[in-house]
Structures are given as structure tokens and as C-alpha cells.
CSV table of C-alpha atoms in Angstrom, one decimal:
chain,number,residue,atom,x,y,z
M,15,UNK,CA,-18.8,-2.8,6.7
M,16,UNK,CA,-16.0,-5.1,4.8
M,17,UNK,CA,-14.8,-5.7,1.4
M,18,UNK,CA,-17.7,-7.2,-1.0
M,19,UNK,CA,-16.3,-10.4,-2.5
M,20,UNK,CA,-19.4,-10.4,-5.3
M,21,UNK,CA,-18.6,-6.6,-6.6
M,22,UNK,CA,-15.1,-7.8,-7.7
M,23,UNK,CA,-16.4,-11.4,-9.4
M,24,UNK,CA,-15.6,-10.9,-13.0
M,25,UNK,CA,-14.4,-7.0,-13.0
M,26,UNK,CA,-11.4,-6.1,-15.1
M,27,UNK,CA,-8.9,-4.6,-12.9
M,28,UNK,CA,-5.3,-3.2,-13.9
M,29,UNK,CA,-2.7,-3.0,-11.4
M,30,UNK,CA,0.8,-1.3,-11.8
M,31,UNK,CA,3.3,-2.3,-9.0
M,32,UNK,CA,1.8,-5.8,-8.4
M,33,UNK,CA,5.3,-7.5,-8.5
M,34,UNK,CA,5.9,-5.4,-5.3
M,35,UNK,CA,5.1,-6.3,-1.3
M,36,UNK,CA,1.7,-4.6,-1.2
M,37,UNK,CA,0.8,-5.1,-4.7
M,38,UNK,CA,1.4,-8.8,-4.5
M,39,UNK,CA,-1.1,-8.9,-1.7
M,40,UNK,CA,-3.7,-7.1,-3.5
M,41,UNK,CA,-3.2,-9.3,-6.5
M,42,UNK,CA,-3.9,-12.7,-4.3
M,43,UNK,CA,-7.1,-10.8,-2.8
M,44,UNK,CA,-8.4,-9.9,-6.0
M,45,UNK,CA,-8.0,-13.3,-7.8
M,46,UNK,CA,-9.5,-15.0,-4.6
M,47,UNK,CA,-12.7,-12.8,-5.1
M,48,UNK,CA,-12.8,-13.8,-8.9
M,49,UNK,CA,-11.6,-10.5,-10.4
M,50,UNK,CA,-9.8,-10.4,-13.9
M,51,UNK,CA,-6.4,-9.1,-12.6
M,52,UNK,CA,-3.8,-7.6,-15.4
M,53,UNK,CA,-0.5,-6.1,-14.0
M,54,UNK,CA,2.1,-4.0,-15.5
M,55,UNK,CA,5.5,-3.9,-13.3
M,56,UNK,CA,9.2,-4.5,-13.2
M,57,UNK,CA,10.2,-7.9,-12.9
M,58,UNK,CA,10.6,-8.7,-9.0
M,59,UNK,CA,13.9,-9.3,-7.8
M,60,UNK,CA,16.0,-12.6,-8.5
M,61,UNK,CA,15.9,-13.1,-4.6
M,62,UNK,CA,12.8,-14.2,-2.5
M,63,UNK,CA,9.5,-12.5,-3.7
M,64,UNK,CA,6.2,-12.8,-2.8
M,65,UNK,CA,5.1,-12.4,-6.6
M,66,UNK,CA,6.7,-15.8,-7.2
M,67,UNK,CA,6.2,-17.3,-4.2
M,68,UNK,CA,2.2,-17.2,-4.8
M,69,UNK,CA,2.8,-18.1,-8.3
M,70,UNK,CA,1.4,-14.7,-9.7
M,71,UNK,CA,3.7,-15.2,-12.4
M,72,UNK,CA,1.8,-17.7,-13.6
M,73,UNK,CA,-1.8,-16.5,-12.8
M,74,UNK,CA,-1.7,-13.1,-13.6
M,75,UNK,CA,-1.3,-11.5,-17.2
M,76,UNK,CA,1.5,-9.5,-16.8
M,77,UNK,CA,3.5,-6.6,-18.8
M,78,UNK,CA,6.8,-6.1,-17.9
M,79,UNK,CA,7.8,-2.9,-17.8
M,80,UNK,CA,8.5,0.8,-16.3
M,81,UNK,CA,5.8,3.4,-15.8
M,82,UNK,CA,8.2,6.0,-17.3
M,83,UNK,CA,7.5,3.7,-20.8
M,84,UNK,CA,4.2,5.9,-21.9
M,85,UNK,CA,4.0,3.8,-24.8
M,86,UNK,CA,3.9,0.6,-23.4
M,87,UNK,CA,1.7,1.8,-20.1
M,88,UNK,CA,-0.7,3.0,-22.8
M,89,UNK,CA,-1.1,-0.2,-25.3
M,90,UNK,CA,-1.4,-2.0,-21.8
M,91,UNK,CA,-4.3,-0.2,-20.9
M,92,UNK,CA,-6.0,-0.1,-23.9
M,93,UNK,CA,-5.9,-3.8,-24.1
M,94,UNK,CA,-6.8,-4.3,-20.7
M,95,UNK,CA,-9.6,-2.2,-20.5
M,96,UNK,CA,-10.0,-2.0,-17.1
M,97,UNK,CA,-12.9,-1.1,-15.1
M,98,UNK,CA,-10.8,-0.1,-11.8
M,99,UNK,CA,-7.2,0.7,-11.7
M,100,UNK,CA,-4.9,0.5,-8.8
M,101,UNK,CA,-1.7,2.4,-9.1
M,102,UNK,CA,0.8,1.1,-6.9
M,103,UNK,CA,4.0,1.5,-9.0
M,104,UNK,CA,6.4,3.8,-7.2
M,105,UNK,CA,10.0,4.2,-5.9
M,106,UNK,CA,8.8,3.5,-2.3
M,107,UNK,CA,11.6,4.3,0.6
M,108,UNK,CA,12.8,7.3,2.2
M,109,UNK,CA,16.0,6.3,2.5
M,110,UNK,CA,17.1,5.2,-0.9
M,111,UNK,CA,15.2,8.6,-2.4
M,112,UNK,CA,18.1,10.4,-0.8
M,113,UNK,CA,20.6,8.1,-3.2
M,114,UNK,CA,18.5,8.5,-6.3
M,115,UNK,CA,15.9,11.7,-5.8
M,116,UNK,CA,16.0,12.0,-10.0
M,117,UNK,CA,14.7,8.6,-10.3
M,118,UNK,CA,12.1,9.0,-7.4
M,119,UNK,CA,10.8,12.0,-8.6
M,120,UNK,CA,10.7,10.4,-12.7
M,121,UNK,CA,8.8,7.1,-11.3
M,122,UNK,CA,6.7,8.7,-8.6
M,123,UNK,CA,5.6,11.9,-10.5
M,124,UNK,CA,6.0,11.2,-14.3
M,125,UNK,CA,4.7,7.3,-13.7
M,126,UNK,CA,1.5,8.6,-12.4
M,127,UNK,CA,1.0,11.4,-15.4
M,128,UNK,CA,2.0,8.3,-17.8
M,129,UNK,CA,-0.9,6.2,-15.8
M,130,UNK,CA,-3.7,8.9,-15.7
M,131,UNK,CA,-2.8,9.8,-19.6
M,132,UNK,CA,-2.7,6.2,-20.6
M,133,UNK,CA,-6.2,6.1,-18.8
M,134,UNK,CA,-7.5,9.0,-20.8
M,135,UNK,CA,-6.2,7.9,-24.0
M,136,UNK,CA,-7.9,4.6,-23.7
M,137,UNK,CA,-11.2,6.4,-22.8
M,138,UNK,CA,-11.1,8.4,-26.1
M,139,UNK,CA,-11.3,4.7,-27.8
M,140,UNK,CA,-14.8,3.7,-26.6
M,141,UNK,CA,-18.3,5.0,-26.1
M,142,UNK,CA,-18.8,5.7,-22.5
M,143,UNK,CA,-20.7,2.5,-21.4
M,144,UNK,CA,-19.9,1.6,-17.5
M,145,UNK,CA,-18.3,3.4,-14.5
M,146,UNK,CA,-14.7,3.2,-14.0
M,147,UNK,CA,-12.4,3.9,-10.9
M,148,UNK,CA,-8.7,4.9,-10.6
M,149,UNK,CA,-7.2,4.6,-7.0
M,150,UNK,CA,-3.5,6.1,-6.5
M,151,UNK,CA,-1.8,4.5,-3.4
M,152,UNK,CA,0.3,7.2,-2.4
M,153,UNK,CA,1.7,7.5,1.6
M,154,UNK,CA,1.1,9.2,4.7
M,155,UNK,CA,4.2,11.0,4.2
M,156,UNK,CA,2.5,13.2,1.6
M,157,UNK,CA,1.6,15.6,4.5
M,158,UNK,CA,3.9,18.8,5.6
M,159,UNK,CA,5.0,16.9,8.6
M,160,UNK,CA,5.1,19.3,11.6
M,161,UNK,CA,5.6,16.6,14.2
M,162,UNK,CA,2.2,17.1,15.5
M,163,UNK,CA,0.6,15.1,18.6
M,164,UNK,CA,-2.6,14.8,16.6
M,165,UNK,CA,-3.5,12.8,13.3
M,166,UNK,CA,-3.1,14.4,9.7
M,167,UNK,CA,-6.4,14.6,8.0
M,168,UNK,CA,-7.3,15.0,4.3
M,169,UNK,CA,-7.4,18.5,3.9
M,170,UNK,CA,-4.1,19.4,5.8
M,171,UNK,CA,-1.3,20.9,3.8
M,172,UNK,CA,0.7,18.6,1.6
M,173,UNK,CA,4.8,18.7,1.7
M,174,UNK,CA,7.7,16.7,1.6
M,175,UNK,CA,10.9,17.1,3.7
M,176,UNK,CA,12.8,14.4,1.2
M,177,UNK,CA,12.6,13.2,-2.2
M,178,UNK,CA,10.3,10.4,-1.3
M,179,UNK,CA,7.6,12.6,0.4
M,180,UNK,CA,8.1,15.1,-1.9
M,181,UNK,CA,7.3,13.1,-4.9
M,182,UNK,CA,4.5,11.4,-3.5
M,183,UNK,CA,2.8,14.8,-2.9
M,184,UNK,CA,3.6,15.8,-6.3
M,185,UNK,CA,1.8,12.4,-7.4
M,186,UNK,CA,-1.2,13.7,-5.2
M,187,UNK,CA,-1.5,16.9,-7.0
M,188,UNK,CA,-1.1,15.3,-10.3
M,189,UNK,CA,-4.2,13.3,-9.8
M,190,UNK,CA,-6.4,16.2,-8.3
M,191,UNK,CA,-5.1,18.3,-11.7
M,192,UNK,CA,-6.5,15.4,-14.1
M,193,UNK,CA,-9.8,14.8,-12.0
M,194,UNK,CA,-10.1,18.7,-12.3
M,195,UNK,CA,-9.2,18.8,-16.0
M,196,UNK,CA,-10.2,15.6,-17.8
M,197,UNK,CA,-12.9,13.7,-14.9
M,198,UNK,CA,-14.6,16.5,-13.2
M,199,UNK,CA,-17.0,15.0,-11.1
M,200,UNK,CA,-19.4,18.0,-11.9
M,201,UNK,CA,-19.9,16.4,-15.6
M,202,UNK,CA,-19.4,12.8,-14.4
M,203,UNK,CA,-22.3,11.6,-16.3
M,204,UNK,CA,-20.5,12.3,-19.5
M,205,UNK,CA,-17.2,10.3,-18.4
M,206,UNK,CA,-18.3,8.0,-15.7
M,207,UNK,CA,-14.8,8.0,-14.3
M,208,UNK,CA,-13.8,8.4,-10.8
M,209,UNK,CA,-10.5,9.1,-9.3
M,210,UNK,CA,-9.1,8.8,-5.6
M,211,UNK,CA,-5.9,8.8,-3.6
M,212,UNK,CA,-5.1,6.8,-0.8
M,213,UNK,CA,-2.4,7.7,1.9
M,214,UNK,CA,-1.9,4.6,4.3
M,215,UNK,CA,0.5,4.5,7.0
M,216,UNK,CA,3.2,2.2,7.8
M,217,UNK,CA,2.6,-1.3,6.2
M,218,UNK,CA,4.3,-4.5,7.3
M,219,UNK,CA,3.5,-8.1,6.5
M,220,UNK,CA,4.6,-11.5,5.4
M,221,UNK,CA,6.5,-11.4,2.1
M,222,UNK,CA,8.9,-8.0,2.5
M,223,UNK,CA,12.4,-8.4,2.0
M,224,UNK,CA,13.0,-5.1,1.1
M,225,UNK,CA,16.1,-3.3,2.4
M,226,UNK,CA,15.8,-0.3,4.8
M,227,UNK,CA,12.4,-1.4,6.1
M,228,UNK,CA,11.9,-2.6,10.0
M,229,UNK,CA,10.3,-6.0,9.9
M,230,UNK,CA,12.4,-7.5,6.8
M,231,UNK,CA,15.5,-6.4,8.6
M,232,UNK,CA,14.6,-7.6,11.9
M,233,UNK,CA,13.8,-10.9,10.2
M,234,UNK,CA,17.0,-11.3,8.4
M,235,UNK,CA,19.0,-10.4,11.9
M,236,UNK,CA,16.8,-13.4,13.4
M,237,UNK,CA,17.9,-15.9,10.6
M,238,UNK,CA,21.5,-14.6,10.4
M,239,UNK,CA,22.2,-14.3,14.2
M,240,UNK,CA,23.6,-10.9,13.4
M,241,UNK,CA,22.0,-7.7,15.4
M,242,UNK,CA,20.4,-5.4,13.1
M,243,UNK,CA,21.2,-1.6,13.7
M,244,UNK,CA,18.1,0.6,14.6
M,245,UNK,CA,18.5,3.9,13.1
M,246,UNK,CA,15.5,5.7,15.0
M,247,UNK,CA,14.0,3.6,17.9
M,248,UNK,CA,12.1,6.5,19.1
M,249,UNK,CA,10.1,7.5,15.7
M,250,UNK,CA,6.3,7.1,16.0
M,251,UNK,CA,4.4,5.6,13.1
M,252,UNK,CA,1.0,4.6,12.8
M,253,UNK,CA,1.9,0.5,12.0
M,254,UNK,CA,-0.4,-1.7,10.3
M,255,UNK,CA,-1.1,-5.0,9.0
M,256,UNK,CA,-0.5,-4.9,4.9
M,257,UNK,CA,-4.3,-6.1,5.0
M,258,UNK,CA,-5.8,-3.1,6.8
M,259,UNK,CA,-4.8,-0.5,4.2
M,260,UNK,CA,-5.8,-3.1,1.3
M,261,UNK,CA,-9.4,-3.6,2.1
M,262,UNK,CA,-9.5,0.3,2.7
M,263,UNK,CA,-8.2,0.5,-1.4
M,264,UNK,CA,-10.9,-2.2,-2.3
M,265,UNK,CA,-13.7,-0.5,-0.1
M,266,UNK,CA,-13.2,2.7,-1.7
M,267,UNK,CA,-12.8,1.4,-5.4
M,268,UNK,CA,-16.0,-0.4,-4.7
M,269,UNK,CA,-17.8,3.0,-3.6
M,270,UNK,CA,-15.7,4.7,-6.6
M,271,UNK,CA,-17.5,2.5,-9.0
M,272,UNK,CA,-21.2,2.8,-7.5
M,273,UNK,CA,-21.0,6.6,-6.5
M,274,UNK,CA,-18.1,8.2,-7.9
M,275,UNK,CA,-18.7,12.1,-7.4
M,276,UNK,CA,-19.1,11.6,-3.8
M,277,UNK,CA,-15.7,9.5,-3.0
M,278,UNK,CA,-13.4,10.9,-5.9
M,279,UNK,CA,-10.9,12.1,-3.2
M,280,UNK,CA,-8.1,11.8,-1.0
M,281,UNK,CA,-8.6,8.9,1.9
M,282,UNK,CA,-6.4,8.2,5.0
M,283,UNK,CA,-6.1,4.4,5.8
M,284,UNK,CA,-4.5,3.8,9.2
M,285,UNK,CA,-4.8,2.2,12.2
M,286,UNK,CA,-6.2,2.8,15.9
M,287,UNK,CA,-4.5,5.5,17.8
M,288,UNK,CA,-3.4,3.1,20.3
M,289,UNK,CA,-1.3,1.5,17.6
M,290,UNK,CA,1.0,4.0,16.6
M,291,UNK,CA,3.7,3.2,18.4
M,292,UNK,CA,8.0,4.1,18.2
M,293,UNK,CA,10.2,1.8,16.3
M,294,UNK,CA,11.5,0.2,20.0
M,295,UNK,CA,8.0,-1.1,20.8
M,296,UNK,CA,7.3,-2.8,17.6
M,297,UNK,CA,10.7,-4.4,18.0
M,298,UNK,CA,9.9,-5.2,21.8
M,299,UNK,CA,6.6,-6.5,20.5
M,300,UNK,CA,8.6,-9.2,18.3
M,301,UNK,CA,11.2,-10.0,20.8
M,302,UNK,CA,8.0,-11.0,23.4
M,303,UNK,CA,6.8,-13.5,20.1
M,304,UNK,CA,10.2,-14.9,19.7
M,305,UNK,CA,11.3,-14.9,23.4
M,306,UNK,CA,14.6,-12.8,22.7
M,307,UNK,CA,15.6,-9.2,22.3
M,308,UNK,CA,18.9,-9.6,21.4
M,309,UNK,CA,18.6,-9.2,17.7
M,310,UNK,CA,18.9,-5.3,17.6
M,311,UNK,CA,21.2,-2.5,18.5
M,312,UNK,CA,20.8,1.0,18.7
M,313,UNK,CA,22.6,3.6,16.0
M,314,UNK,CA,23.5,7.2,16.7
M,315,UNK,CA,20.6,9.1,15.1
M,316,UNK,CA,22.8,11.9,13.6
M,317,UNK,CA,24.6,9.3,11.4
M,318,UNK,CA,21.2,8.7,9.3
M,319,UNK,CA,19.4,11.4,7.1
M,320,UNK,CA,16.5,13.3,8.0
M,321,UNK,CA,13.3,11.2,9.1
M,322,UNK,CA,10.3,12.4,10.7
M,323,UNK,CA,9.9,11.9,14.3
M,324,UNK,CA,6.5,11.6,14.7
M,325,UNK,CA,3.4,10.8,12.2
M,326,UNK,CA,-0.2,10.3,12.8
M,327,UNK,CA,-3.2,9.5,10.4
M,328,UNK,CA,-7.1,11.0,11.2
M,329,UNK,CA,-9.1,8.2,9.5
M,330,UNK,CA,-12.2,9.7,10.9
M,331,UNK,CA,-13.4,10.4,7.1
M,332,UNK,CA,-12.9,6.5,5.8
M,333,UNK,CA,-14.6,5.5,9.0
M,334,UNK,CA,-17.5,7.7,8.9
M,335,UNK,CA,-18.1,7.5,5.0
M,336,UNK,CA,-16.4,4.4,4.0
M,337,UNK,CA,-17.3,2.8,7.1
M,338,UNK,CA,-14.0,1.6,7.4
M,339,UNK,CA,-12.2,0.6,10.0
M,340,UNK,CA,-8.7,-1.7,11.3
M,341,UNK,CA,-9.4,-4.9,12.6
M,342,UNK,CA,-6.0,-6.3,13.9
M,343,UNK,CA,-4.4,-4.7,16.9
M,344,UNK,CA,-0.6,-4.2,16.1
M,345,UNK,CA,-0.1,-7.5,18.8
M,346,UNK,CA,-2.4,-9.4,16.5
M,347,UNK,CA,-0.7,-7.9,13.7
M,348,UNK,CA,3.2,-8.6,14.8
M,349,UNK,CA,1.8,-12.3,15.5
M,350,UNK,CA,0.6,-13.0,12.3
M,351,UNK,CA,3.7,-11.3,10.8
M,352,UNK,CA,6.0,-13.7,12.2
M,353,UNK,CA,3.6,-16.4,11.5
M,354,UNK,CA,4.1,-15.8,7.8
M,355,UNK,CA,7.8,-16.0,7.9
M,356,UNK,CA,7.5,-19.1,9.8
M,357,UNK,CA,5.5,-20.4,7.4
M,358,UNK,CA,8.1,-19.7,4.8
M,359,UNK,CA,10.5,-21.4,6.7
M,360,UNK,CA,8.5,-24.6,7.0
M,361,UNK,CA,8.1,-24.4,3.1
M,362,UNK,CA,4.5,-24.2,3.4
M,363,UNK,CA,2.2,-23.0,-0.1
M,364,UNK,CA,2.8,-19.4,0.3
M,365,UNK,CA,-0.3,-18.6,-1.9
M,366,UNK,CA,-2.4,-20.8,0.4
M,367,UNK,CA,-1.1,-19.3,3.5
M,368,UNK,CA,-1.5,-15.7,1.9
M,369,UNK,CA,-5.1,-16.7,1.4
M,370,UNK,CA,-5.5,-18.1,5.0
M,371,UNK,CA,-4.4,-15.1,6.4
M,372,UNK,CA,-7.0,-12.8,4.3
M,373,UNK,CA,-9.8,-15.1,5.6
M,374,UNK,CA,-8.7,-14.8,9.1
M,375,UNK,CA,-8.7,-10.9,8.3
M,376,UNK,CA,-12.2,-10.8,6.9
M,377,UNK,CA,-13.4,-13.1,9.9
M,378,UNK,CA,-12.1,-11.2,12.6
M,379,UNK,CA,-9.6,-14.0,13.9
M,380,UNK,CA,-7.2,-12.7,16.5
M,381,UNK,CA,-4.4,-14.6,17.8
M,382,UNK,CA,-3.2,-14.8,21.7
M,383,UNK,CA,-0.7,-11.8,22.3
M,384,UNK,CA,2.7,-12.8,22.6
M,385,UNK,CA,4.2,-13.3,25.6
M,386,UNK,CA,0.4,-13.9,27.6
């Protein structure tokens, strides 16, 4: 089973965080299917960013604002009157959360409260006439990580060693509280609104230029000729192409609209267990693709703040109930990512290139393995 383009044609979608890497990819995909997308987000960085590269600043009606600004957010949601909301706005990095813990909690927790309040207040201004879905995009780091060898399931305990992980776990609890208090599945016929949270693994893809993320740092190292410093080479993560979890979010939203009480829960979206690899292995695959392994060097691990050593997701629930599965192996993912940056260097039309990669993903296209 896959994303249903006909479902999205004409659907009114409200997105937060669509100027970010993952949000911009989702906006491109939604527009390609004919959705009526409205975005609410901070302005993208002045340097290269996927939002502007894909002309989304011209194609998607946007309110530039902070999710901590409740009045602005409430006005935007009320005007959009959405069928589906994707909440992606967040402070997204573990390392940065140590430097700005207060801001991280404010954006990731209070921002979620403000988004849900905006949706609740908008619901009170009109008669219930059609289903609505809310998908809060969190992270695989919401779990109380014990460095287990097996994957975490949706009913495992939440936790959060660092401010980023803790704030995202709080965002999960906020969503659950609003679901129980204001949109309880037992009274679905009265409100027709369903809330779900989506927990994805480590996402990589073209168009990401964020600092302190593996692929952008590697691309910068390759472009500059100066070796990147790798902080945690043996850290094990569930790596996946950005289109993998996005397909899960879209399929989840479809099910929420069609059968909200059954699907208003938390969901894991991660890769096959064979693609849960170390940082060093991912860099090795990149090196195989470009024919060089001299673009990185290792740092002493004791020089860096704590990050989990092992993190895996059990996605059997999404596999079974949503019929969602990952499509691209890590080898194919790395090839697709490097292809995107090659296209960018060749100054291709990046909106068209992103749409082509989405089509290849939907059609099951696989490139030859690097080094073969």
C-alpha cells in the first residue's frame, strides 16, 4: 500500500515548519498531489535552503511567524480552516539543545500547545461538518533509551536525557492530553477530529544544510576539501531517506480522516533492521559512492555532550495496520542523497528534481549499489 494522490487533491492542509528541510520536502509532495497547502514557519536561513530552491516561497501561501506567538498562529489556522494539520515546527538538534535548553522547551512544548489550542479554537467557530486530522511529528528520541539491542515500540516508556529528546517526549504527552480532554475517540462523532504522533528515525536527504548533521557536514567537507570531525563514529541509528517517514505521515493522515478513532495514536516510522547502522558505516557508503574516504576524521568521544549509543525502532505496528513499509535500502538512500547534491551543483531546477525523486520513490526505483 502507498500514498493515495487522489485523496489529497483539493484537501486543505496546514503545515508548521514547512521552511525546514523535512517540511519543504513534504510541501513539495503535497503540492504535486494537488493539495491546497498553507504554511506557518520562521523565515528560512539566508544561505541555501530547500524552501527557496524549490520556489515554495512563491508557490505556498505562507505566514512567517513563531509557534510561540499564539495569536498569530490562531489567526492563521482560523483562516486556513484545514482538513489536515502537519506540525513539524521544532528546535530539531540534540547538540544545539544543550546550548539553548529554554528555547528548545519553549518551541517544542509550548509551540505544540499553541498549535493544538489554535486548532481547538478554530473548531469552536464552525459547525462540525467534515473529519480533520492532526499529525504531530516528533522523533525516535522520545523513548527512555536503555541502549537495547531491539527496537522500541510505541507503548515503551517515554524519556529524554537531553533537552531536545525531553522536549519532544513532552510534546507527545501534550498531544495525548489534548486527545483525551478535547477530542476523545469515544465521542468522535461529535467532533470528527483525530490526533496522532509520528516518531521517525534519523532522516537524510538532499537539501539539508543544517549544522551538526551527518550528511550536510559530509557534503560541506567534500566541497571544501577540509575533513569533517566525526564525534560518535560507532553510534548506531535507524537511517532512512526523508521520503520514507513522509510517506508514513501522509498515509497516517489519510487513515485519520477515513477512520480517526482507530488511528489516533503514536506511530513509529523507521527503516528495515538491516539499515540500522553506525555513523562510520554511513560515511563508508558515501565514500564508496564518491571513490574516496579521506573526507572525515574521528574525534575523541569524551569531548562531546551525551548522545545515545544505540537507537532502533520497531515499526511492526505501522507495517501491519497502515501497511506502510520502507522502500529504499540505505545503499539506495545514500546514492539518492548524493545525486541530489550533484544536481544542485549542476544548477538543475531543484523543484523538478525533487519531484522526480518522489516519483522514483513511489515507483520503487533503485539505483545500483555504490562501488558495485
